[in-house]
mmCIF file of C-alpha atoms in Angstrom:
data_model
loop_
_atom_site.group_PDB
_atom_site.id
_atom_site.type_symbol
_atom_site.label_atom_id
_atom_site.label_comp_id
_atom_site.label_asym_id
_atom_site.label_seq_id
_atom_site.Cartn_x
_atom_site.Cartn_y
_atom_site.Cartn_z
ATOM 1 C CA MET A 104 -21.178 -12.529 1.022
ATOM 2 C CA SER A 105 -21.100 -10.339 4.129
ATOM 3 C CA ALA A 106 -22.803 -6.961 4.308
ATOM 4 C CA ARG A 107 -19.545 -5.148 4.996
ATOM 5 C CA GLY A 108 -17.074 -5.046 2.148
ATOM 6 C CA ARG A 109 -13.525 -6.334 2.401
ATOM 7 C CA PHE A 110 -10.379 -4.221 2.355
ATOM 8 C CA ILE A 111 -7.453 -5.476 0.279
ATOM 9 C CA THR A 112 -4.157 -3.607 0.182
ATOM 10 C CA VAL A 113 -1.279 -4.123 -2.223
ATOM 11 C CA GLU A 114 2.180 -3.231 -0.948
ATOM 12 C CA GLY A 115 5.781 -3.308 -2.103
ATOM 13 C CA ILE A 116 8.711 -1.172 -3.137
ATOM 14 C CA GLU A 117 8.896 0.708 -6.425
ATOM 15 C CA GLY A 118 8.766 -1.335 -9.604
ATOM 16 C CA VAL A 119 7.037 -4.466 -8.299
ATOM 17 C CA GLY A 120 3.884 -4.003 -10.391
ATOM 18 C CA LYS A 121 1.338 -2.752 -7.870
ATOM 19 C CA SER A 122 -0.722 -0.691 -10.329
ATOM 20 C CA THR A 123 -0.914 -3.456 -12.932
ATOM 21 C CA ASN A 124 -1.910 -6.069 -10.389
ATOM 22 C CA ILE A 125 -4.471 -3.886 -8.657
ATOM 23 C CA GLY A 126 -6.292 -3.769 -11.991
ATOM 24 C CA PHE A 127 -6.057 -7.556 -12.173
ATOM 25 C CA ILE A 128 -7.442 -7.965 -8.643
ATOM 26 C CA ALA A 129 -10.295 -5.547 -9.259
ATOM 27 C CA ASP A 130 -11.263 -7.372 -12.459
ATOM 28 C CA ARG A 131 -11.229 -10.720 -10.657
ATOM 29 C CA LEU A 132 -13.503 -9.409 -7.909
ATOM 30 C CA ARG A 133 -15.911 -7.807 -10.387
ATOM 31 C CA GLN A 134 -16.123 -11.108 -12.254
ATOM 32 C CA ALA A 135 -17.313 -12.607 -8.958
ATOM 33 C CA GLY A 136 -20.161 -10.095 -8.944
ATOM 34 C CA LEU A 137 -18.733 -7.699 -6.384
ATOM 35 C CA GLU A 138 -18.759 -3.919 -6.383
ATOM 36 C CA VAL A 139 -15.131 -2.771 -6.284
ATOM 37 C CA VAL A 140 -13.552 0.575 -5.424
ATOM 38 C CA THR A 141 -9.863 1.118 -6.166
ATOM 39 C CA THR A 142 -7.764 3.825 -4.571
ATOM 40 C CA ARG A 143 -4.162 4.758 -3.926
ATOM 41 C CA GLU A 144 -2.070 6.302 -1.185
ATOM 42 C CA PRO A 145 -1.060 8.935 -0.698
ATOM 43 C CA GLY A 146 -4.019 10.205 -2.695
ATOM 44 C CA GLY A 147 -7.394 8.823 -3.600
ATOM 45 C CA THR A 148 -9.426 12.045 -3.342
ATOM 46 C CA PRO A 149 -8.873 15.492 -4.883
ATOM 47 C CA THR A 150 -7.486 16.989 -1.674
ATOM 48 C CA ALA A 151 -5.394 13.921 -0.847
ATOM 49 C CA GLU A 152 -3.985 13.974 -4.385
ATOM 50 C CA ARG A 153 -2.800 17.550 -3.799
ATOM 51 C CA ILE A 154 -0.992 16.360 -0.680
ATOM 52 C CA ARG A 155 0.511 13.569 -2.792
ATOM 53 C CA GLY A 156 1.918 16.227 -5.080
ATOM 54 C CA ILE A 157 3.711 17.878 -2.176
ATOM 55 C CA LEU A 158 5.124 14.542 -1.029
ATOM 56 C CA LYS A 159 6.367 13.567 -4.488
ATOM 57 C CA GLU A 160 7.696 16.856 -5.846
ATOM 58 C CA HIS A 161 11.286 18.064 -5.656
ATOM 59 C CA GLY A 162 10.401 21.180 -3.679
ATOM 60 C CA GLU A 163 12.464 24.272 -3.056
ATOM 61 C CA GLU A 164 12.979 23.344 0.598
ATOM 62 C CA PRO A 165 13.670 19.965 2.223
ATOM 63 C CA LEU A 166 10.686 18.147 3.703
ATOM 64 C CA PRO A 167 11.432 17.157 7.316
ATOM 65 C CA GLU A 168 10.787 13.517 8.179
ATOM 66 C CA THR A 169 8.087 14.402 10.706
ATOM 67 C CA ALA A 170 6.332 16.603 8.136
ATOM 68 C CA GLU A 171 6.484 13.760 5.613
ATOM 69 C CA LEU A 172 4.956 11.379 8.149
ATOM 70 C CA LEU A 173 2.143 13.760 9.061
ATOM 71 C CA LEU A 174 1.365 14.581 5.439
ATOM 72 C CA MET A 175 1.103 10.860 4.666
ATOM 73 C CA PHE A 176 -1.414 10.455 7.477
ATOM 74 C CA ALA A 177 -3.263 13.639 6.558
ATOM 75 C CA ALA A 178 -3.847 12.278 3.064
ATOM 76 C CA ARG A 179 -4.830 8.917 4.563
ATOM 77 C CA ALA A 180 -7.322 10.499 6.961
ATOM 78 C CA ILE A 181 -9.059 12.173 4.024
ATOM 79 C CA ASN A 182 -9.039 9.016 1.899
ATOM 80 C CA VAL A 183 -10.380 6.850 4.731
ATOM 81 C CA SER A 184 -13.150 9.332 5.552
ATOM 82 C CA HIS A 185 -14.256 10.092 2.005
ATOM 83 C CA THR A 186 -13.517 6.883 0.089
ATOM 84 C CA ILE A 187 -12.546 3.778 2.032
ATOM 85 C CA ARG A 188 -14.889 3.812 5.019
ATOM 86 C CA PRO A 189 -18.042 4.718 3.016
ATOM 87 C CA ALA A 190 -17.259 2.100 0.365
ATOM 88 C CA LEU A 191 -16.788 -0.665 2.932
ATOM 89 C CA ALA A 192 -19.958 0.353 4.761
ATOM 90 C CA SER A 193 -21.926 0.108 1.518
ATOM 91 C CA GLY A 194 -20.702 -3.454 0.950
ATOM 92 C CA ALA A 195 -18.130 -2.637 -1.739
ATOM 93 C CA TRP A 196 -14.699 -4.229 -1.711
ATOM 94 C CA VAL A 197 -11.820 -1.756 -1.622
ATOM 95 C CA VAL A 198 -8.467 -2.422 -3.276
ATOM 96 C CA ALA A 199 -5.800 0.087 -2.280
ATOM 97 C CA ASP A 200 -2.362 0.787 -3.691
ATOM 98 C CA ARG A 201 -0.612 1.030 -0.310
ATOM 99 C CA PHE A 202 -1.879 1.872 3.159
ATOM 100 C CA THR A 203 -0.299 2.174 6.607
ATOM 101 C CA ASP A 204 2.100 -0.738 6.065
ATOM 102 C CA ALA A 205 3.783 1.535 3.516
ATOM 103 C CA THR A 206 4.242 4.163 6.225
ATOM 104 C CA ARG A 207 5.701 1.535 8.550
ATOM 105 C CA ALA A 208 8.089 0.478 5.783
ATOM 106 C CA TYR A 209 9.064 3.849 4.285
ATOM 107 C CA GLN A 210 8.855 6.312 7.152
ATOM 108 C CA GLY A 211 9.579 3.647 9.784
ATOM 109 C CA GLY A 212 12.107 1.348 8.174
ATOM 110 C CA GLY A 213 13.428 3.816 5.628
ATOM 111 C CA ARG A 214 13.496 7.028 7.667
ATOM 112 C CA GLY A 215 13.913 5.497 11.102
ATOM 113 C CA ILE A 216 10.764 6.923 12.720
ATOM 114 C CA PRO A 217 9.800 4.733 15.708
ATOM 115 C CA ARG A 218 7.105 2.186 14.983
ATOM 116 C CA ARG A 219 5.147 3.072 18.121
ATOM 117 C CA ARG A 220 4.798 6.652 16.908
ATOM 118 C CA ILE A 221 3.467 5.490 13.544
ATOM 119 C CA ASP A 222 1.036 3.068 15.169
ATOM 120 C CA GLU A 223 -0.236 5.742 17.550
ATOM 121 C CA ILE A 224 -1.098 8.053 14.675
ATOM 122 C CA ALA A 225 -2.591 5.140 12.729
ATOM 123 C CA GLY A 226 -4.921 4.434 15.641
ATOM 124 C CA LEU A 227 -6.092 8.032 15.583
ATOM 125 C CA VAL A 228 -6.538 8.189 11.798
ATOM 126 C CA HIS A 229 -8.147 4.811 11.030
ATOM 127 C CA GLY A 230 -8.382 2.724 14.180
ATOM 128 C CA ASP A 231 -11.405 0.744 12.981
ATOM 129 C CA VAL A 232 -10.395 0.504 9.317
ATOM 130 C CA ASN A 233 -7.624 -1.993 8.633
ATOM 131 C CA PRO A 234 -6.858 -4.365 5.760
ATOM 132 C CA ASP A 235 -8.411 -7.806 5.711
ATOM 133 C CA VAL A 236 -5.735 -9.038 3.310
ATOM 134 C CA THR A 237 -2.434 -7.473 2.269
ATOM 135 C CA ILE A 238 -0.720 -8.701 -0.868
ATOM 136 C CA LEU A 239 2.996 -7.956 -0.596
ATOM 137 C CA LEU A 240 4.704 -7.963 -3.977
ATOM 138 C CA ASP A 241 8.358 -8.567 -3.220
ATOM 139 C CA ALA A 242 11.399 -8.236 -5.462
ATOM 140 C CA PRO A 243 15.063 -7.381 -4.952
ATOM 141 C CA VAL A 244 15.677 -3.653 -4.778
ATOM 142 C CA ALA A 245 17.863 -3.697 -7.903
ATOM 143 C CA THR A 246 15.056 -5.354 -9.876
ATOM 144 C CA GLY A 247 12.403 -2.938 -8.657
ATOM 145 C CA MET A 248 14.470 0.157 -9.253
ATOM 146 C CA GLN A 249 15.436 -0.964 -12.747
ATOM 147 C CA ARG A 250 11.770 -1.392 -13.614
ATOM 148 C CA ALA A 251 10.808 1.896 -11.964
ATOM 149 C CA GLY A 252 13.540 3.701 -13.885
ATOM 150 C CA SER A 253 11.821 2.939 -17.165
ATOM 151 C CA ARG A 254 8.727 4.911 -16.094
ATOM 152 C CA GLY A 255 10.291 8.350 -16.377
ATOM 153 C CA ALA A 256 11.928 10.891 -14.083
ATOM 154 C CA PRO A 257 12.074 9.729 -10.435
ATOM 155 C CA ASP A 258 10.110 11.606 -7.780
ATOM 156 C CA ARG A 259 11.449 12.876 -4.448
ATOM 157 C CA ILE A 260 11.282 9.481 -2.758
ATOM 158 C CA GLU A 261 12.451 7.433 -5.731
ATOM 159 C CA VAL A 262 15.808 9.258 -5.741
ATOM 160 C CA GLU A 263 16.726 7.812 -2.342
ATOM 161 C CA GLN A 264 19.824 5.625 -2.095
ATOM 162 C CA THR A 265 19.757 1.837 -2.384
ATOM 163 C CA GLY A 266 20.240 1.433 1.359
ATOM 164 C CA PHE A 267 16.988 3.271 1.993
ATOM 165 C CA PHE A 268 15.025 0.869 -0.204
ATOM 166 C CA GLU A 269 16.787 -2.138 1.301
ATOM 167 C CA ARG A 270 15.529 -1.019 4.720
ATOM 168 C CA VAL A 271 12.048 -0.497 3.295
ATOM 169 C CA ARG A 272 11.997 -3.963 1.736
ATOM 170 C CA ASN A 273 13.320 -5.623 4.889
ATOM 171 C CA THR A 274 10.649 -3.903 6.977
ATOM 172 C CA TYR A 275 7.943 -5.123 4.620
ATOM 173 C CA LEU A 276 9.261 -8.675 4.966
ATOM 174 C CA GLU A 277 9.342 -8.329 8.759
ATOM 175 C CA LEU A 278 5.734 -7.132 8.776
ATOM 176 C CA ALA A 279 4.679 -10.096 6.627
ATOM 177 C CA ALA A 280 6.504 -12.573 8.838
ATOM 178 C CA ALA A 281 4.862 -11.115 11.938
ATOM 179 C CA ASP A 282 1.327 -11.317 10.512
ATOM 180 C CA PRO A 283 1.137 -14.315 8.152
ATOM 181 C CA ARG A 284 -2.652 -14.571 8.420
ATOM 182 C CA ARG A 285 -3.114 -11.161 6.800
ATOM 183 C CA PHE A 286 -0.148 -10.997 4.449
ATOM 184 C CA VAL A 287 0.217 -12.925 1.200
ATOM 185 C CA LEU A 288 3.861 -12.774 0.121
ATOM 186 C CA ILE A 289 4.379 -13.051 -3.641
ATOM 187 C CA ASP A 290 7.649 -13.167 -5.555
ATOM 188 C CA ALA A 291 7.209 -10.273 -7.973
ATOM 189 C CA SER A 292 10.584 -10.766 -9.653
ATOM 190 C CA ARG A 293 9.010 -13.418 -11.912
ATOM 191 C CA ASP A 294 7.078 -12.845 -15.123
ATOM 192 C CA LEU A 295 3.631 -11.286 -14.885
ATOM 193 C CA ALA A 296 1.748 -14.504 -15.667
ATOM 194 C CA ALA A 297 3.350 -16.328 -12.735
ATOM 195 C CA VAL A 298 2.751 -13.410 -10.376
ATOM 196 C CA GLN A 299 -0.903 -13.124 -11.356
ATOM 197 C CA ALA A 300 -1.425 -16.866 -11.031
ATOM 198 C CA ASP A 301 -0.432 -16.597 -7.369
ATOM 199 C CA ILE A 302 -2.511 -13.471 -6.854
ATOM 200 C CA GLY A 303 -5.484 -15.215 -8.456
ATOM 201 C CA ASP A 304 -5.083 -18.124 -6.032
ATOM 202 C CA ALA A 305 -5.024 -15.739 -3.079
ATOM 203 C CA ILE A 306 -8.124 -13.877 -4.227
ATOM 204 C CA GLY A 307 -9.887 -17.155 -4.954
ATOM 205 C CA ALA A 308 -9.155 -18.369 -1.429
ATOM 206 C CA LEU A 309 -10.506 -15.114 -0.006
ATOM 207 C CA LEU A 310 -13.695 -15.399 -2.029
ATOM 208 C CA ASP A 311 -14.137 -19.025 -0.958
ATOM 209 C CA SER A 312 -13.779 -18.034 2.684
ATOM 210 C CA GLU A 313 -16.566 -15.483 2.275
ATOM 211 C CA VAL A 314 -18.955 -18.083 0.877
ATOM 212 C CA HIS A 315 -18.275 -20.925 3.286
#
């Protein structure tokens, strides 16, 4: 295994099972003898989690799209500095529930913020820290939202209209098509056993590539 850890991100719209499968991935890596750090975005540190609260809550005043974008990156800057970068440098593998691809999908595809603007800020915030592998859990919007609806009251972003999430999903699929070496596209509309079989294959291939 290399001295530097590997950075795995898990992406997808609401209701595709990111949290459940991040636990599965982390367990698989630990079984291979690796040190694993899991995190989420926005969030991952005490301060970044407070920013997450602002982004998720139904506040008294509307949150402008530019403010939403900058808050996402502010939380990410803190998480990269305090969690992700140190973990990778120590040789740990990091598994993150979302990263900048989520910003490209939600604030870019969903809100319509230009991709170049997002990428410019990404370069400033984490230019030398990028995912080695991104597992994109994909499901139709109706399926994801039905699953997400069973979790409780929706947050500020989850109350968006179907068209918003269709744009988010389509952007994710465009990102995966443009970078097939990094992305692993998995049909998350199937039962959990089938989804995790494919994830297990992807993680196994990654581990094999580190050994050989």
